[in-house]
PDB file of C-alpha atoms and ligand atoms in Angstrom:
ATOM      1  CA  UNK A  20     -22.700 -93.203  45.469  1.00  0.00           C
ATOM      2  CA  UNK A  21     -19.105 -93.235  47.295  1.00  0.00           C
ATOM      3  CA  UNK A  22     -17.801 -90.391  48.165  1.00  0.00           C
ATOM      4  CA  UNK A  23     -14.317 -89.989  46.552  1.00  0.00           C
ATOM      5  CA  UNK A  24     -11.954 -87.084  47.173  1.00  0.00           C
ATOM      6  CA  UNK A  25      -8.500 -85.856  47.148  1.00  0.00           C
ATOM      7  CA  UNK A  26      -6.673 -83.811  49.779  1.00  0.00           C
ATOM      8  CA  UNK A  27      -4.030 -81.743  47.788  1.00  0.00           C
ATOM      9  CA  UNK A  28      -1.668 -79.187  49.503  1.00  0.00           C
ATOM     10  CA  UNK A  29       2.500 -79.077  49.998  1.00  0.00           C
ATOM     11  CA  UNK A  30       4.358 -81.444  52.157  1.00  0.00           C
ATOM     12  CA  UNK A  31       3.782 -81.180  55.779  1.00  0.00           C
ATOM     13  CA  UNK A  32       0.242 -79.021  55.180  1.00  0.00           C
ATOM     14  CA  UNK A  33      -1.633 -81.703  57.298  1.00  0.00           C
ATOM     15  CA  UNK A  34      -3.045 -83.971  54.747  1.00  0.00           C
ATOM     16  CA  UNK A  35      -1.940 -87.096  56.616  1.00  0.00           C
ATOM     17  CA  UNK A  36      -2.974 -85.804  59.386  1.00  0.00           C
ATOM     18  CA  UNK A  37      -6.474 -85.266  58.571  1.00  0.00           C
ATOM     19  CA  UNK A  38      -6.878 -87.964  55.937  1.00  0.00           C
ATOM     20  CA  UNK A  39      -6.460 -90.678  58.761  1.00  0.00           C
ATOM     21  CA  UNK A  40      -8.994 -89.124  60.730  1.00  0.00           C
ATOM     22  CA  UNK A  41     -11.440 -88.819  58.480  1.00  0.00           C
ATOM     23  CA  UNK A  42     -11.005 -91.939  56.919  1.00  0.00           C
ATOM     24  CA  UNK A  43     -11.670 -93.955  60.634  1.00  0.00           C
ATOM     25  CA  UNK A  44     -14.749 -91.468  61.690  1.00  0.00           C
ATOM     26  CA  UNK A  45     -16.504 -92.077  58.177  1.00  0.00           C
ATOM     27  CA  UNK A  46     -15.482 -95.702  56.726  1.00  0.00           C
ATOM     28  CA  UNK A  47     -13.545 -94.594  53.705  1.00  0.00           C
ATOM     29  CA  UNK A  48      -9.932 -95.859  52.452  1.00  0.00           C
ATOM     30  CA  UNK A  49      -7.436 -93.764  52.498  1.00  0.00           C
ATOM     31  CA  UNK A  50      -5.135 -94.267  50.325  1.00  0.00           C
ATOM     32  CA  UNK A  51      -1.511 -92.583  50.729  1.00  0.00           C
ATOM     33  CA  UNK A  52       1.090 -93.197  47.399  1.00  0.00           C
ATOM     34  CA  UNK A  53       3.534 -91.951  50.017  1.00  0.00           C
ATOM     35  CA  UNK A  54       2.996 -94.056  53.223  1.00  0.00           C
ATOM     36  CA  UNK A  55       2.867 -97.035  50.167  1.00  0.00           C
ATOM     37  CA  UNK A  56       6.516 -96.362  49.014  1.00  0.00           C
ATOM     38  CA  UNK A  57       7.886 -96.031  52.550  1.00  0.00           C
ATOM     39  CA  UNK A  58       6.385 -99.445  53.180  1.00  0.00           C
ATOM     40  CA  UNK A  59       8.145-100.650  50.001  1.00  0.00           C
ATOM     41  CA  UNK A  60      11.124 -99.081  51.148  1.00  0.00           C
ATOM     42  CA  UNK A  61      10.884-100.765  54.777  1.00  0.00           C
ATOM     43  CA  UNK A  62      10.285-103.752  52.978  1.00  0.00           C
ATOM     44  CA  UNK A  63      13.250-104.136  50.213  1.00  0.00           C
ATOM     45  CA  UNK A  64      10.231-104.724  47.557  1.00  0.00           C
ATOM     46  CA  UNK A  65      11.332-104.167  43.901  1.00  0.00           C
ATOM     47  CA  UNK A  66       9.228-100.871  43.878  1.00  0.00           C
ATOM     48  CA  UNK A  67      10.563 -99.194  47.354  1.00  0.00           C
ATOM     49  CA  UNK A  68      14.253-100.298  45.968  1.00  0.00           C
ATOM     50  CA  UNK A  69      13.329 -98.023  42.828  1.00  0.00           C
ATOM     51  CA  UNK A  70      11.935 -95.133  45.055  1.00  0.00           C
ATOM     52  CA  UNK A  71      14.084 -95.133  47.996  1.00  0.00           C
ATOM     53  CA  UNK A  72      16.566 -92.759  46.711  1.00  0.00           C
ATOM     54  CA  UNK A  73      14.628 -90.297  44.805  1.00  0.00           C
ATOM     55  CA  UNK A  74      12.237 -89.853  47.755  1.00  0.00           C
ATOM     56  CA  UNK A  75      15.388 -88.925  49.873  1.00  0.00           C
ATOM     57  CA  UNK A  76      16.154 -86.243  46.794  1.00  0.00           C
ATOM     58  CA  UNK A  77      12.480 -84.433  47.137  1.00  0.00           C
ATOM     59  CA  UNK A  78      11.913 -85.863  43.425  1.00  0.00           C
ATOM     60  CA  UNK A  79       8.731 -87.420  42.431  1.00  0.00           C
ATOM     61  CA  UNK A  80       8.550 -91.327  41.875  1.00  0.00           C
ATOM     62  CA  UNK A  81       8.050 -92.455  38.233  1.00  0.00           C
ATOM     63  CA  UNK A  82       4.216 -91.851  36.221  1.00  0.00           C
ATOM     64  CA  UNK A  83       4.445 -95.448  35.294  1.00  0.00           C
ATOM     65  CA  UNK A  84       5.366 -96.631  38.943  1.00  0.00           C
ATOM     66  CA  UNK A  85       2.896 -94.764  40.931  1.00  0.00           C
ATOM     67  CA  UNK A  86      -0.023 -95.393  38.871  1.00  0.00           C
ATOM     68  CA  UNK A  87       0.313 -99.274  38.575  1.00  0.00           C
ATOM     69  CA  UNK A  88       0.674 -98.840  42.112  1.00  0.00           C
ATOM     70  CA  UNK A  89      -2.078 -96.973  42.716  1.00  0.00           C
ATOM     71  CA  UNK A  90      -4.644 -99.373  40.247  1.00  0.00           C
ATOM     72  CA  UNK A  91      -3.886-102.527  42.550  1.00  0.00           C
ATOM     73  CA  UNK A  92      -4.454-100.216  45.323  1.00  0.00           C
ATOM     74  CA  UNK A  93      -7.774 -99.112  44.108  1.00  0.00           C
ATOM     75  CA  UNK A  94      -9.134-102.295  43.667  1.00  0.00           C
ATOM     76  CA  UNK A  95      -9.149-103.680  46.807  1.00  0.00           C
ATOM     77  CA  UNK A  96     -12.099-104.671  48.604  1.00  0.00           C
ATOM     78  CA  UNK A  97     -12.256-101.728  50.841  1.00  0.00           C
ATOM     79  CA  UNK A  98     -12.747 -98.726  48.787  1.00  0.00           C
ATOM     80  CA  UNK A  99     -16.418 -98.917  48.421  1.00  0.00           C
ATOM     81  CA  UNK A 100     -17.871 -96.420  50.346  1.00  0.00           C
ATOM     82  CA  UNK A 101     -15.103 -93.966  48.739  1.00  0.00           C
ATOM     83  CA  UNK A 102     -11.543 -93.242  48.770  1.00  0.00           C
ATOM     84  CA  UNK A 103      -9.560 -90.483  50.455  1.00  0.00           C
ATOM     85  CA  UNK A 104      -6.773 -89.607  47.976  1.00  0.00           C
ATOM     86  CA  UNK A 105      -3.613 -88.456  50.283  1.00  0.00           C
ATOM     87  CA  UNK A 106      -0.564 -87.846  47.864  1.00  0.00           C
ATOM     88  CA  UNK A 107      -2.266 -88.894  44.572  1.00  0.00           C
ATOM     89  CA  UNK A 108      -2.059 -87.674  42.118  1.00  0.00           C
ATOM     90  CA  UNK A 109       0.314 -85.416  41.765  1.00  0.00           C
ATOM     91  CA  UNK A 110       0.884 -84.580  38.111  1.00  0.00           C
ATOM     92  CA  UNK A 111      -1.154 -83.823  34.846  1.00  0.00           C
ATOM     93  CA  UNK A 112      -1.039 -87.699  34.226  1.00  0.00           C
ATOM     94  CA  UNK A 113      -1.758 -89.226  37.386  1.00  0.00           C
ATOM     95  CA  UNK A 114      -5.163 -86.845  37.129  1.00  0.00           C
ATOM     96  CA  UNK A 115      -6.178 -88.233  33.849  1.00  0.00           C
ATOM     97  CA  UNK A 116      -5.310 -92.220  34.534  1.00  0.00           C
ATOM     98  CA  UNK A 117      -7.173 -91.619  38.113  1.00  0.00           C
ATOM     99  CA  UNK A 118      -9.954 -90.166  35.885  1.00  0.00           C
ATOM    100  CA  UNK A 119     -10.150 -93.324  33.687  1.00  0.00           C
ATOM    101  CA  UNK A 120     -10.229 -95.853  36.492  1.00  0.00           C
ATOM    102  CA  UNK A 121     -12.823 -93.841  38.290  1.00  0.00           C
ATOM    103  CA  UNK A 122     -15.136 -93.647  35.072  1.00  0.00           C
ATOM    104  CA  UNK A 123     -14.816 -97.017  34.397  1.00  0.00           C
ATOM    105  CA  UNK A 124     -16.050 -97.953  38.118  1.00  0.00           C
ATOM    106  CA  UNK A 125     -18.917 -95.290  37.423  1.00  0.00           C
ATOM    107  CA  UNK A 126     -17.389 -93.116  39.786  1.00  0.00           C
ATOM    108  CA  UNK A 127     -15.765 -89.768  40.040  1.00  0.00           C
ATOM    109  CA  UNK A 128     -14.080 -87.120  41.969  1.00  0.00           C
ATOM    110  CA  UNK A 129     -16.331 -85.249  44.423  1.00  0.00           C
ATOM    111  CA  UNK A 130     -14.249 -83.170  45.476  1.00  0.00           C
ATOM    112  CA  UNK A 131     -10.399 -81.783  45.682  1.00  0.00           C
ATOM    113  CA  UNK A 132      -9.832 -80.423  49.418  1.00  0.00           C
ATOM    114  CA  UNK A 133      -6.855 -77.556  49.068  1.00  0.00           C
ATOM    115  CA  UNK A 134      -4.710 -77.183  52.128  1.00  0.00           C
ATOM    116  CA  UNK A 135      -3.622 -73.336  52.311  1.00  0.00           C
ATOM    117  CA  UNK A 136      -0.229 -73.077  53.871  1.00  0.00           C
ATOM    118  CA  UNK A 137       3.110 -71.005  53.650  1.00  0.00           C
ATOM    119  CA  UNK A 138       6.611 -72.382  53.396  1.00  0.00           C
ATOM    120  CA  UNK A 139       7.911 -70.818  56.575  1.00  0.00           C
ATOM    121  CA  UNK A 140       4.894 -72.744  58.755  1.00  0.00           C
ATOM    122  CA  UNK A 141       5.928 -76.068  56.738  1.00  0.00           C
ATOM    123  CA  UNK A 142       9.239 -76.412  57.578  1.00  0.00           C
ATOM    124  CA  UNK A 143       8.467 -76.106  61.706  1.00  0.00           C
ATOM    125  CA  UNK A 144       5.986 -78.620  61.205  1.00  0.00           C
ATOM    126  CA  UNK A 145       7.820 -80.728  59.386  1.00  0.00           C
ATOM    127  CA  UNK A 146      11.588 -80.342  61.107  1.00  0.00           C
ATOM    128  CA  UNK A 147       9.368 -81.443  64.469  1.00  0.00           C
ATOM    129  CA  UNK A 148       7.495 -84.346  62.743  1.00  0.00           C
ATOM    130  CA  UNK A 149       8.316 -87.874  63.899  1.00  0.00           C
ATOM    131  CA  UNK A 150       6.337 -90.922  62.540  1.00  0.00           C
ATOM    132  CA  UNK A 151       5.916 -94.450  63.758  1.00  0.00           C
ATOM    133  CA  UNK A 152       7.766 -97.093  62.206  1.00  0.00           C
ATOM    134  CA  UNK A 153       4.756 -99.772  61.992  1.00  0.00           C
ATOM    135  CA  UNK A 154       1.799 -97.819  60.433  1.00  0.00           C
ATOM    136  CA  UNK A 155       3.446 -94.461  59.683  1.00  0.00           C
ATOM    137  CA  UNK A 156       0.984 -92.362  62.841  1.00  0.00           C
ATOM    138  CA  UNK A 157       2.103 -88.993  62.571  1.00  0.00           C
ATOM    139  CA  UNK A 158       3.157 -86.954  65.606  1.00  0.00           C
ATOM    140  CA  UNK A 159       4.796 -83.571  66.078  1.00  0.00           C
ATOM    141  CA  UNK A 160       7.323 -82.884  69.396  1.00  0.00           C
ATOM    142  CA  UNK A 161       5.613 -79.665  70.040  1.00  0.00           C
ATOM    143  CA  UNK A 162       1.758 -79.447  68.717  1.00  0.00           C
ATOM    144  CA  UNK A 163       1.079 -83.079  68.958  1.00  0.00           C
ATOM    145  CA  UNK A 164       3.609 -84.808  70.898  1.00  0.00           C
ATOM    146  CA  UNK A 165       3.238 -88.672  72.211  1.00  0.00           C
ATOM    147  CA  UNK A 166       2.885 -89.797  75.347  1.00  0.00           C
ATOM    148  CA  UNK A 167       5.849 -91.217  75.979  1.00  0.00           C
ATOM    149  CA  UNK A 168       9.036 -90.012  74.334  1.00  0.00           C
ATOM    150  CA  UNK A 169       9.950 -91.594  70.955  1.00  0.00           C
ATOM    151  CA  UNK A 170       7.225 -94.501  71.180  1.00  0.00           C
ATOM    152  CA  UNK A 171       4.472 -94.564  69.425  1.00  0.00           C
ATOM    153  CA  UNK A 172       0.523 -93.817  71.075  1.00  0.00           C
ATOM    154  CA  UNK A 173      -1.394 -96.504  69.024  1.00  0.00           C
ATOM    155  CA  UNK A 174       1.283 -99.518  68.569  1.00  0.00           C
ATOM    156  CA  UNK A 175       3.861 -98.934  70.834  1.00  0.00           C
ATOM    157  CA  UNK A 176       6.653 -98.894  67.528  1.00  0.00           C
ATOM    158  CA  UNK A 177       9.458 -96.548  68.029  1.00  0.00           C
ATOM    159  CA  UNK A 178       8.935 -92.950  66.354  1.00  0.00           C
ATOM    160  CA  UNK A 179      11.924 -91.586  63.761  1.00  0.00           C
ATOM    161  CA  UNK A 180      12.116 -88.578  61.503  1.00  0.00           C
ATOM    162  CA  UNK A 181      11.385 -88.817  57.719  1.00  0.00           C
ATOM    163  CA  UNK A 182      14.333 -88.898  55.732  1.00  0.00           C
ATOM    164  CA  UNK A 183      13.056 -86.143  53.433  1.00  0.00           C
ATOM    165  CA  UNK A 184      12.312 -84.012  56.532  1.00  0.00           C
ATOM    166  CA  UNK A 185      15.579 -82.287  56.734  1.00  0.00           C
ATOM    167  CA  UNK A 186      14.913 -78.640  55.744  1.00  0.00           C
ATOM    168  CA  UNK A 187      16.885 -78.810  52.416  1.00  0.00           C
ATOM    169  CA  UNK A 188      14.789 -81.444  50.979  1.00  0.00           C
ATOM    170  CA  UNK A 189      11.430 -79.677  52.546  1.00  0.00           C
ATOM    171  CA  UNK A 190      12.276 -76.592  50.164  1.00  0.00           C
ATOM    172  CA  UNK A 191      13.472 -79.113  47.692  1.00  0.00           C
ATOM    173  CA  UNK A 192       9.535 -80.899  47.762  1.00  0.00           C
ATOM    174  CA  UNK A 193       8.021 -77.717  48.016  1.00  0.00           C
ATOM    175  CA  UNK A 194       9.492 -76.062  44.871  1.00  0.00           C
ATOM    176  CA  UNK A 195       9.773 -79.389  42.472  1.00  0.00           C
ATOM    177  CA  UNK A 196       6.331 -80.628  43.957  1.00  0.00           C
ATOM    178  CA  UNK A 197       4.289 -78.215  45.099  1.00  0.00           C
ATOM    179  CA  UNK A 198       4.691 -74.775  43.013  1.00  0.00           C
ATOM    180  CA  UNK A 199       6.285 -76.781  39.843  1.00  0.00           C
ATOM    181  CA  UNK A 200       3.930 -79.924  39.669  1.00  0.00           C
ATOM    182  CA  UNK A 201       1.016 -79.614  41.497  1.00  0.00           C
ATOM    183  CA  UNK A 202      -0.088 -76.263  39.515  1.00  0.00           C
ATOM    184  CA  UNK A 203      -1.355 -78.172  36.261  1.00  0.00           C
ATOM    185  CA  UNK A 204      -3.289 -80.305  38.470  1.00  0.00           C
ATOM    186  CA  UNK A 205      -5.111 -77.653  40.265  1.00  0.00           C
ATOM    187  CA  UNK A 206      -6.061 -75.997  37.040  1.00  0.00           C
ATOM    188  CA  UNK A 207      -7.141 -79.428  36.081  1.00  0.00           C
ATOM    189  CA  UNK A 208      -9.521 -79.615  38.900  1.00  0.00           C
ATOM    190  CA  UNK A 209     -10.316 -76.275  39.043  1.00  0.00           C
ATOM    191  CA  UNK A 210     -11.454 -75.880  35.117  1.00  0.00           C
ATOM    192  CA  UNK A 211     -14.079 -78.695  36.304  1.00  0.00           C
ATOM    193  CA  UNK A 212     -15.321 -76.511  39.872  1.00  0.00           C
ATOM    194  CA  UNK A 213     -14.031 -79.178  42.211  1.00  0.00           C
ATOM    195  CA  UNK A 214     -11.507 -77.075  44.326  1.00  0.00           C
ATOM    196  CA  UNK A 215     -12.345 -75.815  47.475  1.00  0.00           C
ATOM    197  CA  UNK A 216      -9.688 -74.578  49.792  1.00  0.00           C
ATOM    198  CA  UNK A 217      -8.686 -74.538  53.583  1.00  0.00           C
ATOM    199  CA  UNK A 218      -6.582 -72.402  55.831  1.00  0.00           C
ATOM    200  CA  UNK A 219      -4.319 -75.156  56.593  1.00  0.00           C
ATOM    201  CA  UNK A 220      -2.182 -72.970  59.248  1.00  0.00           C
ATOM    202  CA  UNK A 221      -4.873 -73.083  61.982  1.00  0.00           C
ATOM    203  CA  UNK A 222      -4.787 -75.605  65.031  1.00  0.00           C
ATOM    204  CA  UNK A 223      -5.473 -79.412  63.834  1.00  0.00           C
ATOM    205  CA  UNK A 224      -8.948 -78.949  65.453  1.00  0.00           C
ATOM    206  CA  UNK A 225     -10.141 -75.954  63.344  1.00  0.00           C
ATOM    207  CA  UNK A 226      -8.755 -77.721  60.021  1.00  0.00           C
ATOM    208  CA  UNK A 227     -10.850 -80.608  61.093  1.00  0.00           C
ATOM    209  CA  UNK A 228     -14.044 -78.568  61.669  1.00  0.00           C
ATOM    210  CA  UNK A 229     -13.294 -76.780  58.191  1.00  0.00           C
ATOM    211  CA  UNK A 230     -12.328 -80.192  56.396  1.00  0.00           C
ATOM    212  CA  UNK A 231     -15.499 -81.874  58.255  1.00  0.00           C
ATOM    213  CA  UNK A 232     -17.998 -79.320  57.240  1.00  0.00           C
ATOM    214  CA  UNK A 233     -16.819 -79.137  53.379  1.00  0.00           C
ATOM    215  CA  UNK A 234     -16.968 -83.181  53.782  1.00  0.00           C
ATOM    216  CA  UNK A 235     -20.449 -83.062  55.189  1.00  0.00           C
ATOM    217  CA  UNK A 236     -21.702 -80.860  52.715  1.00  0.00           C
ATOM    218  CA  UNK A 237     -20.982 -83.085  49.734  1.00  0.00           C
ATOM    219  CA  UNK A 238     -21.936 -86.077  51.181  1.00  0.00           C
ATOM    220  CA  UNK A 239     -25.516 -84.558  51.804  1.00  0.00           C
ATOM    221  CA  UNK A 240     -25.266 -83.813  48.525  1.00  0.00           C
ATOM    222  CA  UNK A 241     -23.961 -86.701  46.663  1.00  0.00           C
TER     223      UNK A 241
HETATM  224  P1  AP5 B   7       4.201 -88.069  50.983  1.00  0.00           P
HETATM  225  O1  AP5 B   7       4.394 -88.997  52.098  1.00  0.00           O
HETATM  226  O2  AP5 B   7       2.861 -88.011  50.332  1.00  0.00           O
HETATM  227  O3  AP5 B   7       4.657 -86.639  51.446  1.00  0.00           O
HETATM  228  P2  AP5 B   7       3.965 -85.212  51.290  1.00  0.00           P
HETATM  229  O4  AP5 B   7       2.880 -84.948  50.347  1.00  0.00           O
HETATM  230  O5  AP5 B   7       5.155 -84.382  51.053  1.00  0.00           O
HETATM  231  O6  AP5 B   7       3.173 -85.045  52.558  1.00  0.00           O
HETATM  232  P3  AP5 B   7       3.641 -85.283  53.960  1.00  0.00           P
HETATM  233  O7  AP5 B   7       3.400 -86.665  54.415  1.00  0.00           O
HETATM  234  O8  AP5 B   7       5.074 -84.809  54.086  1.00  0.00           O
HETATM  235  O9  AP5 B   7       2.758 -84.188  54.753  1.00  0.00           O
HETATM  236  P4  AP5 B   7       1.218 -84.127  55.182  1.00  0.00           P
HETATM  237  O10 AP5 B   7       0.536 -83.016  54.456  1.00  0.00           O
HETATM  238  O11 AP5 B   7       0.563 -85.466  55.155  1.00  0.00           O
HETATM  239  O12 AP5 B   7       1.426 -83.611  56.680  1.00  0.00           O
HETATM  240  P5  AP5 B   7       1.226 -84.370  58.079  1.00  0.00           P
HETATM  241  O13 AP5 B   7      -0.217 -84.648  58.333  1.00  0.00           O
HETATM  242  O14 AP5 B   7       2.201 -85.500  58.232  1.00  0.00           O
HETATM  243  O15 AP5 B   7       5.262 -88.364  49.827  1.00  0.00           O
HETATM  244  C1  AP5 B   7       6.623 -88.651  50.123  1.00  0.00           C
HETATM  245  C2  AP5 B   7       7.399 -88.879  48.826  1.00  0.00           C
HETATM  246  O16 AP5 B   7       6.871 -90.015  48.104  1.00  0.00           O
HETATM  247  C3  AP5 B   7       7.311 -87.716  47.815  1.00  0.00           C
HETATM  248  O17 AP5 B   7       8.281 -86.737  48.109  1.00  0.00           O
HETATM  249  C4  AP5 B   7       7.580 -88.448  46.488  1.00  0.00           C
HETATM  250  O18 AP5 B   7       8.945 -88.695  46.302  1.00  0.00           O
HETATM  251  C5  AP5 B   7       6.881 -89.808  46.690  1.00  0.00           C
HETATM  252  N1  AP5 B   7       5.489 -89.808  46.201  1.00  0.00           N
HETATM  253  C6  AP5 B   7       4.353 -89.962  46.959  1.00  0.00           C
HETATM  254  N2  AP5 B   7       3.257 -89.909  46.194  1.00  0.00           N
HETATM  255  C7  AP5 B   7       3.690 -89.723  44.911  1.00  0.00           C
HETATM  256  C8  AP5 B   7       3.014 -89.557  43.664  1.00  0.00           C
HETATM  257  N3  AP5 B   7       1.669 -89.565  43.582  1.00  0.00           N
HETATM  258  N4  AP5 B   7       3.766 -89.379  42.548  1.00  0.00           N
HETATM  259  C9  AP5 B   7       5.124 -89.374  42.609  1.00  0.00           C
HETATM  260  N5  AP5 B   7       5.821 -89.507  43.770  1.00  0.00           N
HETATM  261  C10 AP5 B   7       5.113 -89.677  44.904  1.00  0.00           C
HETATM  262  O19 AP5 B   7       1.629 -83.150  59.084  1.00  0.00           O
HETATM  263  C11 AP5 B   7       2.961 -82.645  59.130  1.00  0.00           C
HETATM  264  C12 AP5 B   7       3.379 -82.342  60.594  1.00  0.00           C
HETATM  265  O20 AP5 B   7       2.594 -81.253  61.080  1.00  0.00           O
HETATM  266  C13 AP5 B   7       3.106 -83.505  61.578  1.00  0.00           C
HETATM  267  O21 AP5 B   7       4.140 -83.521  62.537  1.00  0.00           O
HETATM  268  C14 AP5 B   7       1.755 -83.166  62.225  1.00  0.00           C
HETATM  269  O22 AP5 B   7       1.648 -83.683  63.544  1.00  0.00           O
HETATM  270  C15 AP5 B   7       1.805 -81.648  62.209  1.00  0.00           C
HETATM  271  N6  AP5 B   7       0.490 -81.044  61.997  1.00  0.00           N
HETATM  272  C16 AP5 B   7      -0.511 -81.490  61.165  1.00  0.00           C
HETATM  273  N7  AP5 B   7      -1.542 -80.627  61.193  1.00  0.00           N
HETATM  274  C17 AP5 B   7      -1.167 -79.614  62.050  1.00  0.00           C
HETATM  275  C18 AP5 B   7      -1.803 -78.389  62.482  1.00  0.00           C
HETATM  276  N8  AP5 B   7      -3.024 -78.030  62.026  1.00  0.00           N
HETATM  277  N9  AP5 B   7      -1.130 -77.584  63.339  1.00  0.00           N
HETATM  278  C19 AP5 B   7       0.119 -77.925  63.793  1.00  0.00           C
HETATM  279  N10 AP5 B   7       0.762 -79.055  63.419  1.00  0.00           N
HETATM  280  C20 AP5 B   7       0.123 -79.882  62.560  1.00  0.00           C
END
C-alpha cells in the first residue's frame, strides 16, 4: 500500500525542511503547492501570474487553482510508493477533493504529521531563511547556513530571501493561514484519529528522529 501523508504546521515550522529529507531517504514524492507556485511565478506561467501577488500578501491562492494544480500533480508517474503532502491542503475543501482523488486511486491518508511551534521561534527562522533559486533548497544563515555565502550547497544557484519572509507578512500567514484556516482542517483529520503531533522547536536532528520514528511506525503498519 503507499504510504501517503501530510506534514501540516505554520509557515517556517520545518515542513520543507523535513519533507525533502524524507522524501530522498524513503522514495516518496513530495509534493509542495508552495515550491509549485514559486516555480510558476519564476516562470511567468498563467497560474504563477495569478498567484504572484497574493503570495506576497500572506493570502491563500484560489480553491479552484490549487486543486487543479494539485490533480496533474498527483498523477504523475512518481507518486507510487506514496506522497508527502508539504503545503496541501490547506482548507476544508482542499481536504475533501484530496479525499476524493485518493479514494478513487484506492488510497488514503495515513497519516497527518503536526509541527508544534510558537510564533516568536517562526519569525527567527524565517527572517534568517534563504532559498536557492533553482530547486527552492532551504537554508538558514545561522542554524543551517551554506558553505559558501549566498550560493547554494547542492546546485551552485544563488540563495535569496522569500518575498513573504519579511516579518509583516510572517504574522500576516500565521494568523490568515495558520490559526484562521488550518483549524477546520485539523478537526477534519483529527475527527478521523490521523493527527499526531511534533515539537517542531527542537534542533532539525531531533524533529527528524521524532518525524522518522512516527514514519516508521506506520509504515510497519500499513
Ligand atoms: P509555502 O511555500 O507552503 O509556505 P509555508 O507553509 O508558509 O511554509 P514555508 O515554506 O514557509 O515553511 P516550512 O514549514 O516548509 O519551513 P522550512 O523547512 O523552509 O506556501 C507559500 C505560499 O503559497 C502561501 O503563503 C500561499 O499563498 C501559497 N500556497 C501554497 N500552498 C497553498 C495551498 N494549498 N492553498 C492555497 N495557497 C497555497 O524552514 C524554515 C526555516 O527554518 C529554514 O531557514 C530552515 O533552514 C530553518 N529550520 C527548519 N527546521 C529547523 C529546526 N528544527 N531548527 C532550526 N531551524 C530550522
Amino acid at each position: 500500500m503507499p504510504l501517503d501523508l501530510i506534514l501540516m504546521g505554520p509557515p517556517g515550522a520545518g515542513k520543507g525542511t523535513q519533507a525533502a529529507r524524507i522524501a530522498s531517504e524513503r522514495g516518496l514524492a513530495h509534493i509542495a503547492t508552495g515550491d509549485m507556485l514559486r516555480a510558476g511565478v519564476r516562470d511567468g506561467t498563467p497560474l504563477g501570474l495569478e498567484a504572484k501577488a497574493v503570495m506576497a500578501r500572506g493570502d491563500l491562492v484560489s480553491d479552484d487553482l490549487i486543486i487543479a494544480m494539485f490533480r496533474e500533480r498527483l498523477g504523475a508517474d512518481d507518486t507510487g510508493a506514496g506522497v508527502l503532502l508539504d503545503g496541501f491542503p490547506r482548507t476544508s475543501a482542499q481536504a475533501e477533493a484530496l479525499d476524493g482523488m485518493l479514494d478513487g486511486l484506492g488510497r488514503h491518508i495515513a497519516s497527518v504529521v503536526v509541527f508544534d511551534i510558537d510564533l516568536d521561534e517562526l519569525v527567527r527562522r524565517l527572517s534568517g531563511r534563504r532559498v536557492c533559486r533553482a530547486a527552492e533548497h532551504v537554508y538558514h544563515i545561522d542554524f543551517h547556513p551554506p558553505k559558501v555565502e549566498g550560493v547554494c550547497d547542492e546546485d551552485g544557484s544563488e540563495l535569496y530571501q522569500r518575498e513573504d519572509d519579511h516579518e509583516d507578512v510572517v504574522r500576516a500567514r500565521y494568523q490568515k493561514q495558520w490559526v484562521d484556516a488550518a483549524t477546520p482542517v485539523l478537526d477534519y483529520y483529527a475527527g478521523r484519529g490521523l493527527v499526531e503531533r511534533i515539537d517542531a522547536a527542537k534542533p532539525r536532528d531531533e524533529v527528524a528522529r521524532a518525524v522518522d520514528l512516527l514514519i516508521d511506525r506506520l509504515d510497519g503498519g500499513s
